[in-house]
PDB file of C-alpha atoms in Angstrom:
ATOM      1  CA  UNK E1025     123.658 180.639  83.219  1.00 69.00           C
ATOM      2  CA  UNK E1026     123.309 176.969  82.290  1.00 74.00           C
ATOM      3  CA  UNK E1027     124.843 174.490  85.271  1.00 90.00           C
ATOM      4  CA  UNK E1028     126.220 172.596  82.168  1.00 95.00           C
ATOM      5  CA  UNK E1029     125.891 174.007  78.699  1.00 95.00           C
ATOM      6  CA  UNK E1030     126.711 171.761  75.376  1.00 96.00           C
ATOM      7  CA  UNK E1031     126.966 173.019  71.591  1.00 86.00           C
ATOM      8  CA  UNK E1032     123.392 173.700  70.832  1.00 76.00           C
ATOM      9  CA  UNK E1033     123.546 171.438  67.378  1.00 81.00           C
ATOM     10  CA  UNK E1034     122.641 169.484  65.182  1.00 93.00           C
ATOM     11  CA  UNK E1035     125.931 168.533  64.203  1.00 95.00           C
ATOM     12  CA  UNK E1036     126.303 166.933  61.228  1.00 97.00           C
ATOM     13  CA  UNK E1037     129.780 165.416  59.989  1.00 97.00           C
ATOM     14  CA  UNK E1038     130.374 163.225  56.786  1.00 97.00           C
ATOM     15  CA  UNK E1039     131.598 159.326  57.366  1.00 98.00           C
ATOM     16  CA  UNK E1040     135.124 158.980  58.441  1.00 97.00           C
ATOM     17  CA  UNK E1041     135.286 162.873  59.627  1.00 98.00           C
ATOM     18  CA  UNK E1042     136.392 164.022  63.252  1.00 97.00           C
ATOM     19  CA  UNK E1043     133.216 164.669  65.518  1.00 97.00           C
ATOM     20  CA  UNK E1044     134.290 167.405  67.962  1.00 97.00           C
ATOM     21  CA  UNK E1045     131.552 168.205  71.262  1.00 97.00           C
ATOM     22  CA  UNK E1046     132.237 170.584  73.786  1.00 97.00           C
ATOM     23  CA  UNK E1047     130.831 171.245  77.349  1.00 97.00           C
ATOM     24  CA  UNK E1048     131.318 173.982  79.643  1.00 96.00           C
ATOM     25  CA  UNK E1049     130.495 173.761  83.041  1.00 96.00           C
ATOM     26  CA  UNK E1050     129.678 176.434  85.593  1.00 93.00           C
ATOM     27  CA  UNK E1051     130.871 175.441  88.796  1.00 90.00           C
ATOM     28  CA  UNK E1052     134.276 175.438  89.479  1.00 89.00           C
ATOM     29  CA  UNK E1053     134.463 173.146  92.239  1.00 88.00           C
ATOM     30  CA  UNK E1054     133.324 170.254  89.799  1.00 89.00           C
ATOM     31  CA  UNK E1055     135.810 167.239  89.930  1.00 89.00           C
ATOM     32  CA  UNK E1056     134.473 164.781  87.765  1.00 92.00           C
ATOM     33  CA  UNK E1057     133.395 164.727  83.965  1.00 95.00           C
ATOM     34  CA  UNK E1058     130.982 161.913  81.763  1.00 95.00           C
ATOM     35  CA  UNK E1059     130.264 162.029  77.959  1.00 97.00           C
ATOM     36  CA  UNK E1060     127.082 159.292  77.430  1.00 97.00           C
ATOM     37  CA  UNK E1061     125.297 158.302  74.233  1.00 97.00           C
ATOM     38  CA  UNK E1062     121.852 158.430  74.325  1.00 97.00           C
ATOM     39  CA  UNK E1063     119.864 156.740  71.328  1.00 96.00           C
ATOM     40  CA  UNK E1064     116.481 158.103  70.593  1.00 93.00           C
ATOM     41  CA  UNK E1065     113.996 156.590  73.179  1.00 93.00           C
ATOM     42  CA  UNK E1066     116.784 154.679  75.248  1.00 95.00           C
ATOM     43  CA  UNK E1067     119.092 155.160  77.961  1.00 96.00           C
ATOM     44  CA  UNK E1068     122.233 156.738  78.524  1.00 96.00           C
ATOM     45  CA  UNK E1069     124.968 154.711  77.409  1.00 95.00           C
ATOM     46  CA  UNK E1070     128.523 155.832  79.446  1.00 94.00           C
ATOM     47  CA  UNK E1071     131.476 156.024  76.958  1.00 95.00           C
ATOM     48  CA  UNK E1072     134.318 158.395  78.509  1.00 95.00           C
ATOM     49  CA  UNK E1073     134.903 159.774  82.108  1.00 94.00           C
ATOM     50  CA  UNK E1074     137.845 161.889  82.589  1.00 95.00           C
ATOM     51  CA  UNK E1075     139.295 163.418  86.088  1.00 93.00           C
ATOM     52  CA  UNK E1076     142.310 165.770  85.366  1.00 94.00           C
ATOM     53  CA  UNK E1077     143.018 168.098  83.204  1.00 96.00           C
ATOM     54  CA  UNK E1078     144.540 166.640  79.738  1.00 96.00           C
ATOM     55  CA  UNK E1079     143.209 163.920  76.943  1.00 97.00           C
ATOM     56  CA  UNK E1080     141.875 160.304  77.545  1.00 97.00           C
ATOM     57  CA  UNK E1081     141.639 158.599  74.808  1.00 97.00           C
ATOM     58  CA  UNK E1082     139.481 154.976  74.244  1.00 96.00           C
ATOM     59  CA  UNK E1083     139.693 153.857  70.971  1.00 97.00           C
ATOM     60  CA  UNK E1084     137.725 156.689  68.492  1.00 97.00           C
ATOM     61  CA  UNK E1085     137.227 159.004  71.349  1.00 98.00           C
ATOM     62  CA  UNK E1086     139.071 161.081  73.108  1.00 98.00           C
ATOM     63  CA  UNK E1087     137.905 163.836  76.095  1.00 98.00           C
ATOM     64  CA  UNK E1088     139.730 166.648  76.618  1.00 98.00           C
ATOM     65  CA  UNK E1089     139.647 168.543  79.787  1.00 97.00           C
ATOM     66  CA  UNK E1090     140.396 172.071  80.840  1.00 97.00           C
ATOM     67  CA  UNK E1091     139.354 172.908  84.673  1.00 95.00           C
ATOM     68  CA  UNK E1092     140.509 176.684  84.310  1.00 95.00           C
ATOM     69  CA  UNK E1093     138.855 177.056  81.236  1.00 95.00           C
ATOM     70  CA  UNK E1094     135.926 174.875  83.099  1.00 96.00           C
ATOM     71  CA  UNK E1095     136.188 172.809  79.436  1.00 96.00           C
ATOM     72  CA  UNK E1096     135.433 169.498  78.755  1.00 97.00           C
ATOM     73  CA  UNK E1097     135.126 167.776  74.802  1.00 97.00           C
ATOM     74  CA  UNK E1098     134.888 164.978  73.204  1.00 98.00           C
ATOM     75  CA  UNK E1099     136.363 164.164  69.894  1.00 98.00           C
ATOM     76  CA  UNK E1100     135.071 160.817  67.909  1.00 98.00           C
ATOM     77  CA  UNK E1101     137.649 159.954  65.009  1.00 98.00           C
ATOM     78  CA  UNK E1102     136.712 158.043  62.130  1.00 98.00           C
ATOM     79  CA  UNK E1103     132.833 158.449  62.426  1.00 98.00           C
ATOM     80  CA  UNK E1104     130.832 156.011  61.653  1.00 97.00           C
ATOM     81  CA  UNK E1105     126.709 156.362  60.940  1.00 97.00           C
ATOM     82  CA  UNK E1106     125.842 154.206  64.328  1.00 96.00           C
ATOM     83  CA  UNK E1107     127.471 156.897  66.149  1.00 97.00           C
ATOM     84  CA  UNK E1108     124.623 158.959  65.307  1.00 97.00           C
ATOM     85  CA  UNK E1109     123.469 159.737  68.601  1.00 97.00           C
ATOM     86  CA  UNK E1110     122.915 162.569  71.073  1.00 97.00           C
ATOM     87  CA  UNK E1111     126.028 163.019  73.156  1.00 98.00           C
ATOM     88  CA  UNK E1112     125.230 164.204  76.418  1.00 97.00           C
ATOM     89  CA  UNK E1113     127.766 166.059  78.833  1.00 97.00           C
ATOM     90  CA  UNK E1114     127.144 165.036  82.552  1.00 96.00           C
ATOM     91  CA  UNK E1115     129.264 166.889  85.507  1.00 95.00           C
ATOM     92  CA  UNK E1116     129.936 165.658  89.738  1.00 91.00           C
ATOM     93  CA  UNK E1117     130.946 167.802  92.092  1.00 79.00           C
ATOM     94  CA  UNK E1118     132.739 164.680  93.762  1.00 64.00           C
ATOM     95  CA  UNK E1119     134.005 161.245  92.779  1.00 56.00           C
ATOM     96  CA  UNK E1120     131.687 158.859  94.199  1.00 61.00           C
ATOM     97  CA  UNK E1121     128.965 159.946  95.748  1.00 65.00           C
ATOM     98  CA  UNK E1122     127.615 162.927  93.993  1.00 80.00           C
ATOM     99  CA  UNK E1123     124.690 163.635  91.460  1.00 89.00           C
ATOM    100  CA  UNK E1124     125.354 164.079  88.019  1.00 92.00           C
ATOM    101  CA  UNK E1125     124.060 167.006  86.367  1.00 94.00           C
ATOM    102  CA  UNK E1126     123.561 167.116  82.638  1.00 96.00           C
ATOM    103  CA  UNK E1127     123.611 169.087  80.081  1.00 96.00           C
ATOM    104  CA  UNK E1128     121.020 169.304  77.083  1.00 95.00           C
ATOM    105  CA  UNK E1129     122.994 167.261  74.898  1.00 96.00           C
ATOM    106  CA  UNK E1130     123.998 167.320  71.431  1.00 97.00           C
ATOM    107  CA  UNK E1131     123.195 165.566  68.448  1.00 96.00           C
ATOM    108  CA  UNK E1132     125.453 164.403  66.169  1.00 97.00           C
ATOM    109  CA  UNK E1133     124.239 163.433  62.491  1.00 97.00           C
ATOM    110  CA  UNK E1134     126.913 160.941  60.825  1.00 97.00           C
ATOM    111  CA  UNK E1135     126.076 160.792  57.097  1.00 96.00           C
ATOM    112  CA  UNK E1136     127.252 157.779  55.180  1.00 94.00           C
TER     113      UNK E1136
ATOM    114  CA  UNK O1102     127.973 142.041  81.680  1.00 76.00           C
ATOM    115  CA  UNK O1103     126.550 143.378  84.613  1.00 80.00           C
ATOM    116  CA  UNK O1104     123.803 145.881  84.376  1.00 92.00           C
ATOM    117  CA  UNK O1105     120.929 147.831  85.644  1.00 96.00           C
ATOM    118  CA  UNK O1106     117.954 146.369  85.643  1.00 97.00           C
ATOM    119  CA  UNK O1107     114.477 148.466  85.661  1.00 98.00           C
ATOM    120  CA  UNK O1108     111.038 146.918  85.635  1.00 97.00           C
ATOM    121  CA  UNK O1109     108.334 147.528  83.874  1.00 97.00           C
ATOM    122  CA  UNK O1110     109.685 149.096  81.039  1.00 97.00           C
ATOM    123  CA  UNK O1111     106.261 151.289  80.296  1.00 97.00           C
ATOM    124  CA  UNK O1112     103.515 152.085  82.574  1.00 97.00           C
ATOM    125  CA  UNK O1113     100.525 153.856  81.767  1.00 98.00           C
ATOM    126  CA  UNK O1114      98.330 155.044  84.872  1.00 98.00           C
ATOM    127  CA  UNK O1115      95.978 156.907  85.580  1.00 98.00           C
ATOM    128  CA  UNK O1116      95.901 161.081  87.220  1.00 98.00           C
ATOM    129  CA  UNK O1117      96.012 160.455  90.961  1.00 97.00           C
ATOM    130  CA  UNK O1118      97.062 156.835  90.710  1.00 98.00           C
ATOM    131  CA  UNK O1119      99.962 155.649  92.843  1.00 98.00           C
ATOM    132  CA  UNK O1120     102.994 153.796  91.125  1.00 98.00           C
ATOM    133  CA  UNK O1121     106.172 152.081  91.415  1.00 97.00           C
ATOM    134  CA  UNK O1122     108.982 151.807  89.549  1.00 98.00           C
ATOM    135  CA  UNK O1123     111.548 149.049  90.691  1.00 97.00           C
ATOM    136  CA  UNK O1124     115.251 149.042  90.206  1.00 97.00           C
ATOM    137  CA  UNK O1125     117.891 146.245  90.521  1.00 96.00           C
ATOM    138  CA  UNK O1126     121.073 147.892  90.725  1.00 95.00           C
ATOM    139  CA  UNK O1127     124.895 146.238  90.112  1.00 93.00           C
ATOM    140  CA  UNK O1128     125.167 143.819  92.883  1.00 89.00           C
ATOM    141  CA  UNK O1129     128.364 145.801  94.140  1.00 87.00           C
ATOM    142  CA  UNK O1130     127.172 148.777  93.513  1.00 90.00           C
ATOM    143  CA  UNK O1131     126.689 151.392  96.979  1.00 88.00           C
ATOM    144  CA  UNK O1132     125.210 154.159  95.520  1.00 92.00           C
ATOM    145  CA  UNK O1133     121.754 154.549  93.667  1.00 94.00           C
ATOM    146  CA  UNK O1134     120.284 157.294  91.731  1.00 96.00           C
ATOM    147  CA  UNK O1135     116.776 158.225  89.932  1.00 97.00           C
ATOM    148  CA  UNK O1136     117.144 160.256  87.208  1.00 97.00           C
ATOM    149  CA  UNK O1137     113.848 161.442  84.657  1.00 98.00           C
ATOM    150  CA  UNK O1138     113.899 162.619  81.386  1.00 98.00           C
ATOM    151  CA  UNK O1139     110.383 164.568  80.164  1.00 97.00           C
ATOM    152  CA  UNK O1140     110.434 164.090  76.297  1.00 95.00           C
ATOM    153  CA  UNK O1141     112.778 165.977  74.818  1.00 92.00           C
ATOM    154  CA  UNK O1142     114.073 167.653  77.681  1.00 94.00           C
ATOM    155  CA  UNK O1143     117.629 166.961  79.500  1.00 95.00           C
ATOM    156  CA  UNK O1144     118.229 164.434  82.242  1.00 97.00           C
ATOM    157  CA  UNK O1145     117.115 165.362  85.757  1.00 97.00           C
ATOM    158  CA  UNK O1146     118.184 164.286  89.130  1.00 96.00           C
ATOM    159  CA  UNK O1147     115.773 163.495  91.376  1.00 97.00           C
ATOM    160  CA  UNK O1148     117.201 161.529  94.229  1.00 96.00           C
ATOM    161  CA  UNK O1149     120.533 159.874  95.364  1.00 93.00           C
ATOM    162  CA  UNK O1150     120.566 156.869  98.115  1.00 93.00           C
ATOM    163  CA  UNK O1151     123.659 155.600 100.087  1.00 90.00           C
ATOM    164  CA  UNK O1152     123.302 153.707 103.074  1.00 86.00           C
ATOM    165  CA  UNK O1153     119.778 153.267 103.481  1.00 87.00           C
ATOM    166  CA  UNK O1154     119.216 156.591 103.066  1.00 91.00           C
ATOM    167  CA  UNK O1155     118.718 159.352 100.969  1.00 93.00           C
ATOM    168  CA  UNK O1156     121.715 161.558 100.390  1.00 91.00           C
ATOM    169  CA  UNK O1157     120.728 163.802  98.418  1.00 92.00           C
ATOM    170  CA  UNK O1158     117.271 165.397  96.431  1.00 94.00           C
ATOM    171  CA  UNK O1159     116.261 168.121  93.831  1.00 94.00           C
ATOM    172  CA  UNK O1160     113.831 170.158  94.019  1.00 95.00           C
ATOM    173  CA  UNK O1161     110.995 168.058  92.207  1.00 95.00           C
ATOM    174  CA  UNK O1162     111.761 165.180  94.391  1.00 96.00           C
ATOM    175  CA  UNK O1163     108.721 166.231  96.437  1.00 94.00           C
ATOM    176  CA  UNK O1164     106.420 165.092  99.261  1.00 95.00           C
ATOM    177  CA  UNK O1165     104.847 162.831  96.699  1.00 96.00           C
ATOM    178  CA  UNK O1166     107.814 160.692  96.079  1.00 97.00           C
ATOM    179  CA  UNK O1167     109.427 158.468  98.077  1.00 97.00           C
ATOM    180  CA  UNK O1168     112.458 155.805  97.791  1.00 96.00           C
ATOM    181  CA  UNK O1169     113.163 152.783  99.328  1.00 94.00           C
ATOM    182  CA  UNK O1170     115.666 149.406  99.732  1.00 91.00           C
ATOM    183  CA  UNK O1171     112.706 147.212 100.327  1.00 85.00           C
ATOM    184  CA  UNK O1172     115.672 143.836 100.423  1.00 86.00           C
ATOM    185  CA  UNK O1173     119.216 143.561  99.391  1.00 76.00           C
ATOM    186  CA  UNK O1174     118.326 144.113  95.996  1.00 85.00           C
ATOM    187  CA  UNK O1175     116.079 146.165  95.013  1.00 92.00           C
ATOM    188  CA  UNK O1176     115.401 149.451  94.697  1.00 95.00           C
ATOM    189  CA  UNK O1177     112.487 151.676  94.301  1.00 97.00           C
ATOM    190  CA  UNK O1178     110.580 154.944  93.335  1.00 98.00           C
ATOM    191  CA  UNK O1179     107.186 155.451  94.262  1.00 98.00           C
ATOM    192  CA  UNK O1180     105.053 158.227  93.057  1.00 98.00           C
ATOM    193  CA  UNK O1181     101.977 158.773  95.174  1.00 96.00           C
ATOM    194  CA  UNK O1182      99.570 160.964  93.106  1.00 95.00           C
ATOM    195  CA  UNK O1183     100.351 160.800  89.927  1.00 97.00           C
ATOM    196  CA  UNK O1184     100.034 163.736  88.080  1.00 97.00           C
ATOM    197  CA  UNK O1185     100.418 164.661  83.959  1.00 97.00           C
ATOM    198  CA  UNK O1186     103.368 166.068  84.215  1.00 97.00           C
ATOM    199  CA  UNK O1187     105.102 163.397  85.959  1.00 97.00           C
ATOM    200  CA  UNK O1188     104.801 161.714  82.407  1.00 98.00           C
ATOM    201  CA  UNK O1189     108.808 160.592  81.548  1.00 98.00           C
ATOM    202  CA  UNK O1190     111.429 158.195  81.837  1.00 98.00           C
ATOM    203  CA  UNK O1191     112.534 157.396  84.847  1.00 98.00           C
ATOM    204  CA  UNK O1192     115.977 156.134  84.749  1.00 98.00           C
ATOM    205  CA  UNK O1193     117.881 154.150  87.686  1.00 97.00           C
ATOM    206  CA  UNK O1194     121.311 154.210  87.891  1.00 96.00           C
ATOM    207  CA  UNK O1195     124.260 152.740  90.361  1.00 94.00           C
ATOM    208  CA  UNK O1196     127.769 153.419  90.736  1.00 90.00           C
ATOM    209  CA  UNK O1197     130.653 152.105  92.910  1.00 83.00           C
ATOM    210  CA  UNK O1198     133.592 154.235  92.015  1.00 76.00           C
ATOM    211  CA  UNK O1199     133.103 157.231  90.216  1.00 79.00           C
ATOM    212  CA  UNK O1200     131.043 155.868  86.970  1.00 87.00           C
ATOM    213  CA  UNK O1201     127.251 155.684  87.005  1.00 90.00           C
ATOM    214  CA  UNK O1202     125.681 153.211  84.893  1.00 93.00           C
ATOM    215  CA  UNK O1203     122.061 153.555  83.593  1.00 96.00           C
ATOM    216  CA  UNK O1204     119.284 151.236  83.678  1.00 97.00           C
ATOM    217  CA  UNK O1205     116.895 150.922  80.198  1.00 97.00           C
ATOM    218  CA  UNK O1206     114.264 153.451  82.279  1.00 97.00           C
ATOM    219  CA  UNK O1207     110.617 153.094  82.588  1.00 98.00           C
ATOM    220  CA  UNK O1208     108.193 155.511  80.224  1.00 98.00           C
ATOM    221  CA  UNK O1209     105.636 156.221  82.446  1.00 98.00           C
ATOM    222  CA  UNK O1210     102.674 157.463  80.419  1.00 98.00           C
ATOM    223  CA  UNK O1211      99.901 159.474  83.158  1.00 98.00           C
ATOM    224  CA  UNK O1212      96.493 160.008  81.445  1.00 97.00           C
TER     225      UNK O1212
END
Protein backbone atom coordinates (compact mmCIF):
# COMPACT_ATOMS: atom_id res chain seq x y z
CA UNK A 1 0.00 0.00 0.00
CA UNK A 2 0.84 3.53 -1.14
CA UNK A 3 2.40 5.81 1.99
CA UNK A 4 0.08 8.50 0.40
CA UNK A 5 -2.30 7.64 -2.38
CA UNK A 6 -4.25 10.55 -4.51
CA UNK A 7 -7.20 10.06 -7.16
CA UNK A 8 -5.35 8.55 -10.00
CA UNK A 9 -6.89 11.30 -12.66
CA UNK A 10 -7.00 13.26 -15.03
CA UNK A 11 -9.65 15.24 -13.71
CA UNK A 12 -11.27 17.35 -15.83
CA UNK A 13 -14.04 19.96 -14.61
CA UNK A 14 -15.76 22.73 -16.80
CA UNK A 15 -15.03 26.66 -15.78
CA UNK A 16 -16.76 27.79 -12.71
CA UNK A 17 -17.37 23.95 -11.48
CA UNK A 18 -16.26 22.57 -7.94
CA UNK A 19 -12.79 20.70 -8.22
CA UNK A 20 -12.90 18.01 -5.52
CA UNK A 21 -9.14 15.94 -4.72
CA UNK A 22 -8.80 13.46 -2.22
CA UNK A 23 -5.79 11.86 -0.37
CA UNK A 24 -5.57 9.02 1.84
CA UNK A 25 -2.79 8.44 3.89
CA UNK A 26 -1.46 5.26 5.46
CA UNK A 27 0.01 6.00 8.61
CA UNK A 28 -1.99 6.83 11.33
CA UNK A 29 0.33 8.60 13.43
CA UNK A 30 0.54 11.42 10.67
CA UNK A 31 -0.19 14.94 12.20
CA UNK A 32 0.19 17.26 9.56
CA UNK A 33 -1.40 17.64 5.96
CA UNK A 34 -0.16 19.99 2.57
CA UNK A 35 -2.06 20.32 -0.79
CA UNK A 36 0.75 22.11 -3.39
CA UNK A 37 0.33 23.08 -7.04
CA UNK A 38 2.80 21.99 -9.18
CA UNK A 39 2.88 23.53 -12.84
CA UNK A 40 4.40 21.42 -15.51
CA UNK A 41 8.27 21.74 -15.22
CA UNK A 42 8.19 23.98 -11.95
CA UNK A 43 8.08 23.71 -8.37
CA UNK A 44 5.70 23.00 -5.83
CA UNK A 45 3.70 25.86 -5.03
CA UNK A 46 2.08 25.45 -1.12
CA UNK A 47 -1.64 26.50 -1.10
CA UNK A 48 -3.45 24.79 2.04
CA UNK A 49 -2.05 23.05 5.24
CA UNK A 50 -4.52 21.79 7.62
CA UNK A 51 -3.85 20.16 11.31
CA UNK A 52 -7.20 18.90 12.83
CA UNK A 53 -9.80 17.25 11.77
CA UNK A 54 -12.59 19.62 10.03
CA UNK A 55 -12.52 22.29 6.89
CA UNK A 56 -10.04 25.24 6.28
CA UNK A 57 -11.04 27.24 3.95
CA UNK A 58 -8.70 30.17 1.93
CA UNK A 59 -10.54 31.83 -0.49
CA UNK A 60 -11.59 29.01 -3.50
CA UNK A 61 -10.19 26.21 -1.51
CA UNK A 62 -11.07 24.46 1.14
CA UNK A 63 -9.25 21.04 2.82
CA UNK A 64 -11.12 18.80 4.55
CA UNK A 65 -9.68 16.46 7.02
CA UNK A 66 -10.68 13.15 8.50
CA UNK A 67 -7.81 11.43 10.80
CA UNK A 68 -10.06 8.24 11.47
CA UNK A 69 -10.92 7.94 8.08
CA UNK A 70 -6.98 8.88 7.50
CA UNK A 71 -8.79 11.52 4.76
CA UNK A 72 -7.63 14.55 3.57
CA UNK A 73 -9.33 16.75 0.26
CA UNK A 74 -9.27 19.60 -1.27
CA UNK A 75 -12.13 21.33 -2.89
CA UNK A 76 -11.39 24.47 -5.42
CA UNK A 77 -14.76 26.48 -6.02
CA UNK A 78 -15.28 28.50 -8.92
CA UNK A 79 -12.47 26.99 -11.18
CA UNK A 80 -10.75 28.87 -13.19
CA UNK A 81 -8.37 27.51 -16.37
CA UNK A 82 -4.94 28.75 -14.47
CA UNK A 83 -5.82 26.35 -11.88
CA UNK A 84 -4.98 23.75 -14.24
CA UNK A 85 -2.34 22.15 -12.43
CA UNK A 86 -1.31 18.91 -10.75
CA UNK A 87 -2.37 19.00 -7.13
CA UNK A 88 -0.13 17.11 -5.09
CA UNK A 89 -1.02 15.66 -1.51
CA UNK A 90 2.07 15.84 0.87
CA UNK A 91 1.82 14.19 4.59
CA UNK A 92 4.38 14.84 8.18
CA UNK A 93 4.45 12.70 10.75
CA UNK A 94 5.21 15.88 13.00
CA UNK A 95 4.79 19.64 12.88
CA UNK A 96 8.09 21.02 12.34
CA UNK A 97 10.65 18.98 11.82
CA UNK A 98 9.56 16.07 9.78
CA UNK A 99 9.84 15.01 6.00
CA UNK A 100 7.07 15.34 3.83
CA UNK A 101 6.03 12.49 1.90
CA UNK A 102 4.02 12.86 -1.26
CA UNK A 103 1.75 11.44 -3.07
CA UNK A 104 1.66 11.01 -7.01
CA UNK A 105 -0.47 13.85 -7.52
CA UNK A 106 -3.37 14.65 -9.51
CA UNK A 107 -4.10 16.58 -12.40
CA UNK A 108 -6.77 18.69 -12.75
CA UNK A 109 -7.89 19.88 -16.39
CA UNK A 110 -10.04 23.26 -16.07
CA UNK A 111 -11.73 23.78 -19.46
CA UNK A 112 -12.81 27.28 -20.34
CA UNK B 1 8.27 37.98 -0.54
CA UNK B 2 10.69 35.83 0.85
CA UNK B 3 11.70 32.74 -0.96
CA UNK B 4 13.92 29.88 -1.74
CA UNK B 5 16.50 30.44 -3.73
CA UNK B 6 18.32 27.49 -5.85
CA UNK B 7 21.25 28.00 -8.17
CA UNK B 8 21.88 26.96 -11.22
CA UNK B 9 18.64 26.33 -12.42
CA UNK B 10 19.92 23.42 -15.08
CA UNK B 11 23.05 21.53 -15.06
CA UNK B 12 24.11 19.16 -17.51
CA UNK B 13 27.23 16.91 -16.49
CA UNK B 14 28.76 14.37 -17.36
CA UNK B 15 28.51 10.13 -15.93
CA UNK B 16 30.97 10.13 -13.04
CA UNK B 17 31.22 13.89 -12.75
CA UNK B 18 30.86 15.47 -9.33
CA UNK B 19 28.22 18.35 -8.78
CA UNK B 20 26.68 20.80 -6.61
CA UNK B 21 23.60 22.15 -6.24
CA UNK B 22 23.37 25.29 -3.87
CA UNK B 23 20.43 26.40 -1.85
CA UNK B 24 19.64 29.73 -0.06
CA UNK B 25 16.97 29.02 2.24
CA UNK B 26 14.39 31.75 4.14
CA UNK B 27 16.70 33.66 6.29
CA UNK B 28 14.58 32.46 9.42
CA UNK B 29 14.09 29.42 8.34
CA UNK B 30 15.77 26.23 10.82
CA UNK B 31 15.03 23.45 8.91
CA UNK B 32 16.21 22.42 5.29
CA UNK B 33 15.17 19.74 3.02
CA UNK B 34 16.24 18.18 -0.56
CA UNK B 35 13.63 16.82 -2.29
CA UNK B 36 14.01 15.20 -6.29
CA UNK B 37 11.55 14.64 -8.69
CA UNK B 38 12.67 12.02 -11.78
CA UNK B 39 10.37 13.13 -14.72
CA UNK B 40 7.17 12.24 -14.23
CA UNK B 41 7.50 10.54 -11.12
CA UNK B 42 6.33 11.88 -7.48
CA UNK B 43 8.42 13.99 -5.15
CA UNK B 44 11.12 12.22 -3.13
CA UNK B 45 12.81 12.97 0.07
CA UNK B 46 16.18 12.68 0.18
CA UNK B 47 17.58 14.46 3.17
CA UNK B 48 16.44 16.77 6.09
CA UNK B 49 19.09 19.16 8.04
CA UNK B 50 18.53 20.90 11.47
CA UNK B 51 21.25 22.09 13.41
CA UNK B 52 24.16 21.46 11.43
CA UNK B 53 23.24 18.23 10.93
CA UNK B 54 21.40 15.83 9.17
CA UNK B 55 18.20 14.67 10.78
CA UNK B 56 16.96 12.60 8.76
CA UNK B 57 17.67 10.46 5.11
CA UNK B 58 15.89 8.03 2.63
CA UNK B 59 17.09 5.40 1.32
CA UNK B 60 18.65 6.90 -2.01
CA UNK B 61 20.39 9.47 -0.01
CA UNK B 62 23.50 7.29 -0.35
CA UNK B 63 27.27 7.26 0.26
CA UNK B 64 27.50 9.39 -2.84
CA UNK B 65 25.69 12.34 -1.52
CA UNK B 66 26.49 14.56 0.92
CA UNK B 67 25.01 17.97 2.51
CA UNK B 68 26.43 20.77 3.97
CA UNK B 69 25.97 24.59 5.70
CA UNK B 70 29.15 25.75 4.13
CA UNK B 71 28.18 29.75 5.92
CA UNK B 72 25.10 31.17 7.41
CA UNK B 73 23.43 30.96 4.27
CA UNK B 74 23.76 28.56 2.19
CA UNK B 75 23.00 25.31 1.70
CA UNK B 76 24.12 22.46 -0.36
CA UNK B 77 23.83 19.00 -2.15
CA UNK B 78 26.67 17.43 -3.60
CA UNK B 79 26.55 14.41 -5.74
CA UNK B 80 29.89 12.68 -6.07
CA UNK B 81 29.61 10.28 -9.08
CA UNK B 82 27.12 11.18 -11.01
CA UNK B 83 25.25 8.62 -12.46
CA UNK B 84 22.11 8.54 -15.30
CA UNK B 85 19.72 7.98 -13.13
CA UNK B 86 20.43 10.70 -10.83
CA UNK B 87 18.96 12.80 -13.83
CA UNK B 88 15.92 15.12 -11.96
CA UNK B 89 15.00 18.07 -10.18
CA UNK B 90 16.35 18.63 -7.22
CA UNK B 91 14.24 20.80 -5.15
CA UNK B 92 15.35 22.72 -1.79
CA UNK B 93 13.02 23.58 0.58
CA UNK B 94 12.93 25.38 4.28
CA UNK B 95 10.45 25.65 6.87
CA UNK B 96 10.17 27.34 10.31
CA UNK B 97 6.84 26.28 11.64
CA UNK B 98 5.11 23.61 10.12
CA UNK B 99 4.98 24.87 6.24
CA UNK B 100 7.76 23.98 3.81
CA UNK B 101 8.35 26.24 1.05
CA UNK B 102 10.00 25.12 -2.25
CA UNK B 103 12.77 26.53 -4.10
CA UNK B 104 12.40 26.74 -8.32
CA UNK B 105 14.77 23.27 -8.28
CA UNK B 106 17.67 22.55 -10.42
CA UNK B 107 17.15 19.98 -13.65
CA UNK B 108 20.14 18.23 -13.56
CA UNK B 109 20.58 16.56 -16.95
CA UNK B 110 23.63 13.44 -16.54
CA UNK B 111 24.82 12.27 -20.01
Amino acid sequence: QKEVEQNSGPLSVPEGAIASLNCTYSDRGSQSFFWYRQYSGKSPELIMSIYSNGDKEDGRFTAQLNKASQYVSLLIRDSQPSDSATYLCAVNMGTNAGKSTFGDGTTLTVKP
Amino acid sequence: EPEVTQTPSHQVTQMGQEVILRCVPISNHLYFYWYRQILGQKVEFLVSFYNNEISEKSEIFDDQFSVERPDGSNFTLKIRSTKLEDSAMYFCASKEGGEAFFGQGTRLTVV
